[in-house]
Amino acid sequence: MIKSISLKIGQNVNDFLEHNWGVKKLYIDPNFSIFVDEQTASVILSVSAKNYDRYMLLESFKTIFDTVKLELNEYSVQLMQTGILNGIINLKIKLDEVLNGLEELRKNDVLDFISFKFISEYLSNLKLVEKQNSVLKKEDLTFYKNINSLNLICNELKALDESHIKRLENAENSANNSKFYIAVTGVINAGKSSTLNAMIGKKILGVSNVPETANLSVITYSKDEFAKAVFWSGNEQESMGLEPKKLQDLKVDVSELVKYTGASSPLAPYVKQVILGVDLPMLQDGINIVDTPGLDDAVILREELTKAYMQESDFTLHLMNGAQSATKKDMSFIVNTLKNSKSGGLIVVLTHIDKLSSNDQAEVLEYTKKSIAAELKEYGFDESLALDVKFFLVSAVKNIGIENLKNYLYESFFGSNSKKANLIIENYKKELLYITRLIKEDVDFKLRMLGENRVLAKETMENLKLSLSNLEEDLNSLKAQMNEFIKKLDYSFSELSSLKSISSKIKNRIISDVKYARDRKQKVNFDRLGVICESGFNDMFIDLFREFGVVIAKDINSLYEMARIKFNSDNFTLNLPKTKEYLDKNLPKISFTQLKQDLFSTVKNVSDMEILSQKLTTLFDEFIVNLNLPNELKKLSLACSKEFMDGLQASLHQTSQSLKSKEKELLDMLSVAKADEAQHREDRALLESKFEKLEEIYNRISTC
């Protein structure tokens, strides 16, 4: 078993070799450096004395050394490891992508957890060459390279064929106006305002005319700067115990915002959130920042609003004062986020590091990492979740670490490993490929018509009329067939009956936790109870919704097959939305805020453990019943089926319009008694040239 060792920033590279190779460690030039791709780097770094023989059997492993012209032996492996570590230190090899590669090796059981943990921690603690003033160039990021290429192609297609301009513009706008969200959290004095101001490059937050962080503020891009105060609705006001007022959302100059959100303003309690439109490069790139009120907001509705934003955010940025000890609230929040959040990732930012020495910074970072792992273990969760956290040390006052943090966010949002950016590009490509195919089919049709005589042209027109007639008849027939199919769909879900059984297990765990504290005369840890409650129910609903998604996808696939069989024609292309994406966007959003408040109140007010158990059973049963999941899921299934039908009809409408367009073109051709031969050749040459251009465009789109 590999022993655990304490790592410090700037640790000697030789320590890595000693740990991995033990007595088999060889003398290696510590200054050797080499450049390899990040995937290869992760494989090489995973090799140790205990798995070396296994790697030796792999042809792909041998190929790596052939490529760099090294013999495959223990010396070469250790030389490569030294070179890769120096490459990472000198920023020639991207650390984050190497860590991602190691994570994939661990997930695929190529690398055991203990070795993975050692290598990951070692790499994370390497002191890299200072790059404070290094600003990442957008044009070097994969997303911008691809989207710029696709935008050029989109403009070429607009110039080639005007009939699809609206659809091309929609595709272009959708891809270029995509939004990325960062939710920012932290306790008081965590340095949120100063850090965010430094990130975006302008002092917006924490100044007198902008709301204090008791308000939730969304910072977005706008060429003309503005501030918008969004008020709670009448029903929301009543639920908060406020005297109801009829208030319309207000869009004002930033300097006037304090009139509505300042502590002395009578309207401040009625403000739901503030939207700030600012003209800044980071925001113009589609990055929106959600500055939250902080942890454990006293206003339940605002806490729910905050959590809703966090669930939809691509990253959660949690700020902690590095010069102070991590609070229990910080740890509970981090654990809950790692276990339950759907956010794309958690970044912990240790602020005010200008007040710490280099050694103190290293100790604070190490302490924070260990505290998170310990907290996960205490809650009974997998400690390896702590490895999903990214850490940054910053000082807004001294501008330390700010560019590194921004570079990481940009790389994560727009780099080659960004799932969201890749999805945006893939959807853009898919739409451009589809439109290119439509234009090619139209050009090909015209070419064939130019080559046919009048008799054949008339036959083609009759076939088109017949296709149009059949299309309408088949659509009406299919709609009736599908409606009957939808009526028979069953979404009663036997799994719903098991929810009570699972909630009983959650209740028993909470009772055990409360009893343990009371028996030892300790304070009940309500943060812990909240995480146990939320994570337990969250896991339960994830399983339920996953099963629901499988059933829905199966039924939608049956509808798709019905459509495919009915429209088995070369003239018809089915281009429909993806079921999974639709479900992910529209599944019920479950809030646990009120449930946890009721849980805490019940535990505080009931001392008898038997009565407490009964009350918690009632509380959880009522929570599940009030969600009305059977009805909600049935409505969603019908909406999903309707989405499919709407997509089907849109595709059929497009096919119908295309057939009508071809019919008109044929009529125009037949109305000319005999085409001028020279004009005929010229038309054909133009169409052939256009077809070749479309072929070239199609290939360019595919390679983006």
PDB file of C-alpha atoms in Angstrom, residues 181-281:
ATOM      1  CA  TYR A 181     -23.295  31.538 -15.389  1.00  0.00           C
ATOM      2  CA  ILE A 182     -21.088  31.819 -12.309  1.00  0.00           C
ATOM      3  CA  ALA A 183     -22.829  31.778  -8.906  1.00  0.00           C
ATOM      4  CA  VAL A 184     -20.718  33.503  -6.233  1.00  0.00           C
ATOM      5  CA  THR A 185     -21.170  32.596  -2.554  1.00  0.00           C
ATOM      6  CA  GLY A 186     -19.435  33.232   0.749  1.00  0.00           C
ATOM      7  CA  VAL A 187     -19.909  34.368   4.319  1.00  0.00           C
ATOM      8  CA  ILE A 188     -19.558  37.992   5.428  1.00  0.00           C
ATOM      9  CA  ASN A 189     -15.992  39.341   5.083  1.00  0.00           C
ATOM     10  CA  ALA A 190     -15.100  36.649   2.522  1.00  0.00           C
ATOM     11  CA  GLY A 191     -14.126  39.432   0.103  1.00  0.00           C
ATOM     12  CA  LYS A 192     -16.813  38.759  -2.485  1.00  0.00           C
ATOM     13  CA  SER A 193     -17.327  42.322  -3.698  1.00  0.00           C
ATOM     14  CA  SER A 194     -13.649  43.251  -3.991  1.00  0.00           C
ATOM     15  CA  THR A 195     -12.775  39.950  -5.728  1.00  0.00           C
ATOM     16  CA  LEU A 196     -15.634  40.242  -8.219  1.00  0.00           C
ATOM     17  CA  ASN A 197     -14.771  43.869  -8.958  1.00  0.00           C
ATOM     18  CA  ALA A 198     -11.181  42.802  -9.668  1.00  0.00           C
ATOM     19  CA  MET A 199     -12.374  39.933 -11.894  1.00  0.00           C
ATOM     20  CA  ILE A 200     -14.666  41.995 -14.089  1.00  0.00           C
ATOM     21  CA  GLY A 201     -12.299  44.973 -14.129  1.00  0.00           C
ATOM     22  CA  LYS A 202     -14.562  47.646 -12.689  1.00  0.00           C
ATOM     23  CA  LYS A 203     -15.705  48.690  -9.209  1.00  0.00           C
ATOM     24  CA  ILE A 204     -19.399  47.858  -9.408  1.00  0.00           C
ATOM     25  CA  LEU A 205     -20.181  45.922  -6.240  1.00  0.00           C
ATOM     26  CA  GLY A 206     -19.767  47.197  -2.715  1.00  0.00           C
ATOM     27  CA  VAL A 207     -20.027  50.886  -3.649  1.00  0.00           C
ATOM     28  CA  SER A 208     -22.662  53.165  -2.172  1.00  0.00           C
ATOM     29  CA  ASN A 209     -25.038  53.232  -5.143  1.00  0.00           C
ATOM     30  CA  VAL A 210     -25.145  49.465  -5.666  1.00  0.00           C
ATOM     31  CA  PRO A 211     -27.094  47.070  -3.413  1.00  0.00           C
ATOM     32  CA  GLU A 212     -25.406  45.370  -0.517  1.00  0.00           C
ATOM     33  CA  THR A 213     -25.173  41.613  -0.904  1.00  0.00           C
ATOM     34  CA  ALA A 214     -28.409  41.188   1.057  1.00  0.00           C
ATOM     35  CA  ASN A 215     -29.846  41.386  -2.443  1.00  0.00           C
ATOM     36  CA  LEU A 216     -29.265  38.818  -5.132  1.00  0.00           C
ATOM     37  CA  SER A 217     -27.595  40.633  -8.031  1.00  0.00           C
ATOM     38  CA  VAL A 218     -27.226  39.356 -11.587  1.00  0.00           C
ATOM     39  CA  ILE A 219     -24.456  41.112 -13.513  1.00  0.00           C
ATOM     40  CA  THR A 220     -24.876  40.826 -17.265  1.00  0.00           C
ATOM     41  CA  TYR A 221     -23.688  42.575 -20.422  1.00  0.00           C
ATOM     42  CA  SER A 222     -25.322  45.675 -21.832  1.00  0.00           C
ATOM     43  CA  LYS A 223     -23.792  48.288 -24.128  1.00  0.00           C
ATOM     44  CA  ASP A 224     -25.971  50.898 -22.431  1.00  0.00           C
ATOM     45  CA  GLU A 225     -25.472  50.405 -18.699  1.00  0.00           C
ATOM     46  CA  PHE A 226     -28.586  50.078 -16.547  1.00  0.00           C
ATOM     47  CA  ALA A 227     -29.901  48.757 -13.258  1.00  0.00           C
ATOM     48  CA  LYS A 228     -33.194  46.931 -12.847  1.00  0.00           C
ATOM     49  CA  ALA A 229     -34.971  46.315  -9.543  1.00  0.00           C
ATOM     50  CA  VAL A 230     -37.207  43.235  -9.712  1.00  0.00           C
ATOM     51  CA  PHE A 231     -39.866  43.101  -6.965  1.00  0.00           C
ATOM     52  CA  TRP A 232     -41.587  40.193  -5.246  1.00  0.00           C
ATOM     53  CA  SER A 233     -45.108  39.409  -6.470  1.00  0.00           C
ATOM     54  CA  GLY A 234     -48.139  40.086  -4.289  1.00  0.00           C
ATOM     55  CA  ASN A 235     -48.405  36.442  -3.184  1.00  0.00           C
ATOM     56  CA  GLU A 236     -44.680  36.299  -2.439  1.00  0.00           C
ATOM     57  CA  GLN A 237     -44.932  39.473  -0.375  1.00  0.00           C
ATOM     58  CA  GLU A 238     -47.737  37.996   1.707  1.00  0.00           C
ATOM     59  CA  SER A 239     -45.810  34.776   2.334  1.00  0.00           C
ATOM     60  CA  MET A 240     -42.908  36.910   3.601  1.00  0.00           C
ATOM     61  CA  GLY A 241     -45.173  38.785   6.024  1.00  0.00           C
ATOM     62  CA  LEU A 242     -44.884  42.068   4.098  1.00  0.00           C
ATOM     63  CA  GLU A 243     -47.731  44.493   3.592  1.00  0.00           C
ATOM     64  CA  PRO A 244     -48.738  43.815  -0.043  1.00  0.00           C
ATOM     65  CA  LYS A 245     -47.843  46.573  -2.516  1.00  0.00           C
ATOM     66  CA  LYS A 246     -48.473  46.713  -6.247  1.00  0.00           C
ATOM     67  CA  LEU A 247     -44.991  47.228  -7.614  1.00  0.00           C
ATOM     68  CA  GLN A 248     -43.762  47.184 -11.191  1.00  0.00           C
ATOM     69  CA  ASP A 249     -40.168  46.252 -11.980  1.00  0.00           C
ATOM     70  CA  LEU A 250     -38.063  49.376 -12.471  1.00  0.00           C
ATOM     71  CA  LYS A 251     -35.246  49.984 -14.926  1.00  0.00           C
ATOM     72  CA  VAL A 252     -33.158  52.907 -13.725  1.00  0.00           C
ATOM     73  CA  ASP A 253     -29.722  54.444 -13.956  1.00  0.00           C
ATOM     74  CA  VAL A 254     -27.185  52.647 -11.761  1.00  0.00           C
ATOM     75  CA  SER A 255     -26.748  55.796  -9.667  1.00  0.00           C
ATOM     76  CA  GLU A 256     -30.453  55.745  -8.726  1.00  0.00           C
ATOM     77  CA  LEU A 257     -30.569  52.117  -7.596  1.00  0.00           C
ATOM     78  CA  VAL A 258     -29.799  52.966  -3.959  1.00  0.00           C
ATOM     79  CA  LYS A 259     -33.211  54.660  -3.715  1.00  0.00           C
ATOM     80  CA  TYR A 260     -34.824  51.242  -3.942  1.00  0.00           C
ATOM     81  CA  THR A 261     -32.253  48.882  -2.446  1.00  0.00           C
ATOM     82  CA  GLY A 262     -30.433  50.911   0.213  1.00  0.00           C
ATOM     83  CA  ALA A 263     -30.883  49.961   3.865  1.00  0.00           C
ATOM     84  CA  SER A 264     -32.889  53.134   4.525  1.00  0.00           C
ATOM     85  CA  SER A 265     -35.262  52.576   1.582  1.00  0.00           C
ATOM     86  CA  PRO A 266     -38.788  51.404   2.545  1.00  0.00           C
ATOM     87  CA  LEU A 267     -38.857  49.442  -0.728  1.00  0.00           C
ATOM     88  CA  ALA A 268     -35.686  47.435   0.038  1.00  0.00           C
ATOM     89  CA  PRO A 269     -37.552  44.433   1.594  1.00  0.00           C
ATOM     90  CA  TYR A 270     -39.695  44.202  -1.569  1.00  0.00           C
ATOM     91  CA  VAL A 271     -36.727  43.800  -3.936  1.00  0.00           C
ATOM     92  CA  LYS A 272     -36.465  40.219  -5.177  1.00  0.00           C
ATOM     93  CA  GLN A 273     -33.285  40.669  -7.187  1.00  0.00           C
ATOM     94  CA  VAL A 274     -31.255  43.297  -8.977  1.00  0.00           C
ATOM     95  CA  ILE A 275     -30.054  43.044 -12.575  1.00  0.00           C
ATOM     96  CA  LEU A 276     -27.033  45.142 -13.507  1.00  0.00           C
ATOM     97  CA  GLY A 277     -26.280  45.668 -17.192  1.00  0.00           C
ATOM     98  CA  VAL A 278     -22.642  46.685 -17.670  1.00  0.00           C
ATOM     99  CA  ASP A 279     -20.403  47.168 -20.717  1.00  0.00           C
ATOM    100  CA  LEU A 280     -17.349  45.050 -19.835  1.00  0.00           C
ATOM    101  CA  PRO A 281     -15.358  42.534 -21.952  1.00  0.00           C
TER     102      PRO A 281
END
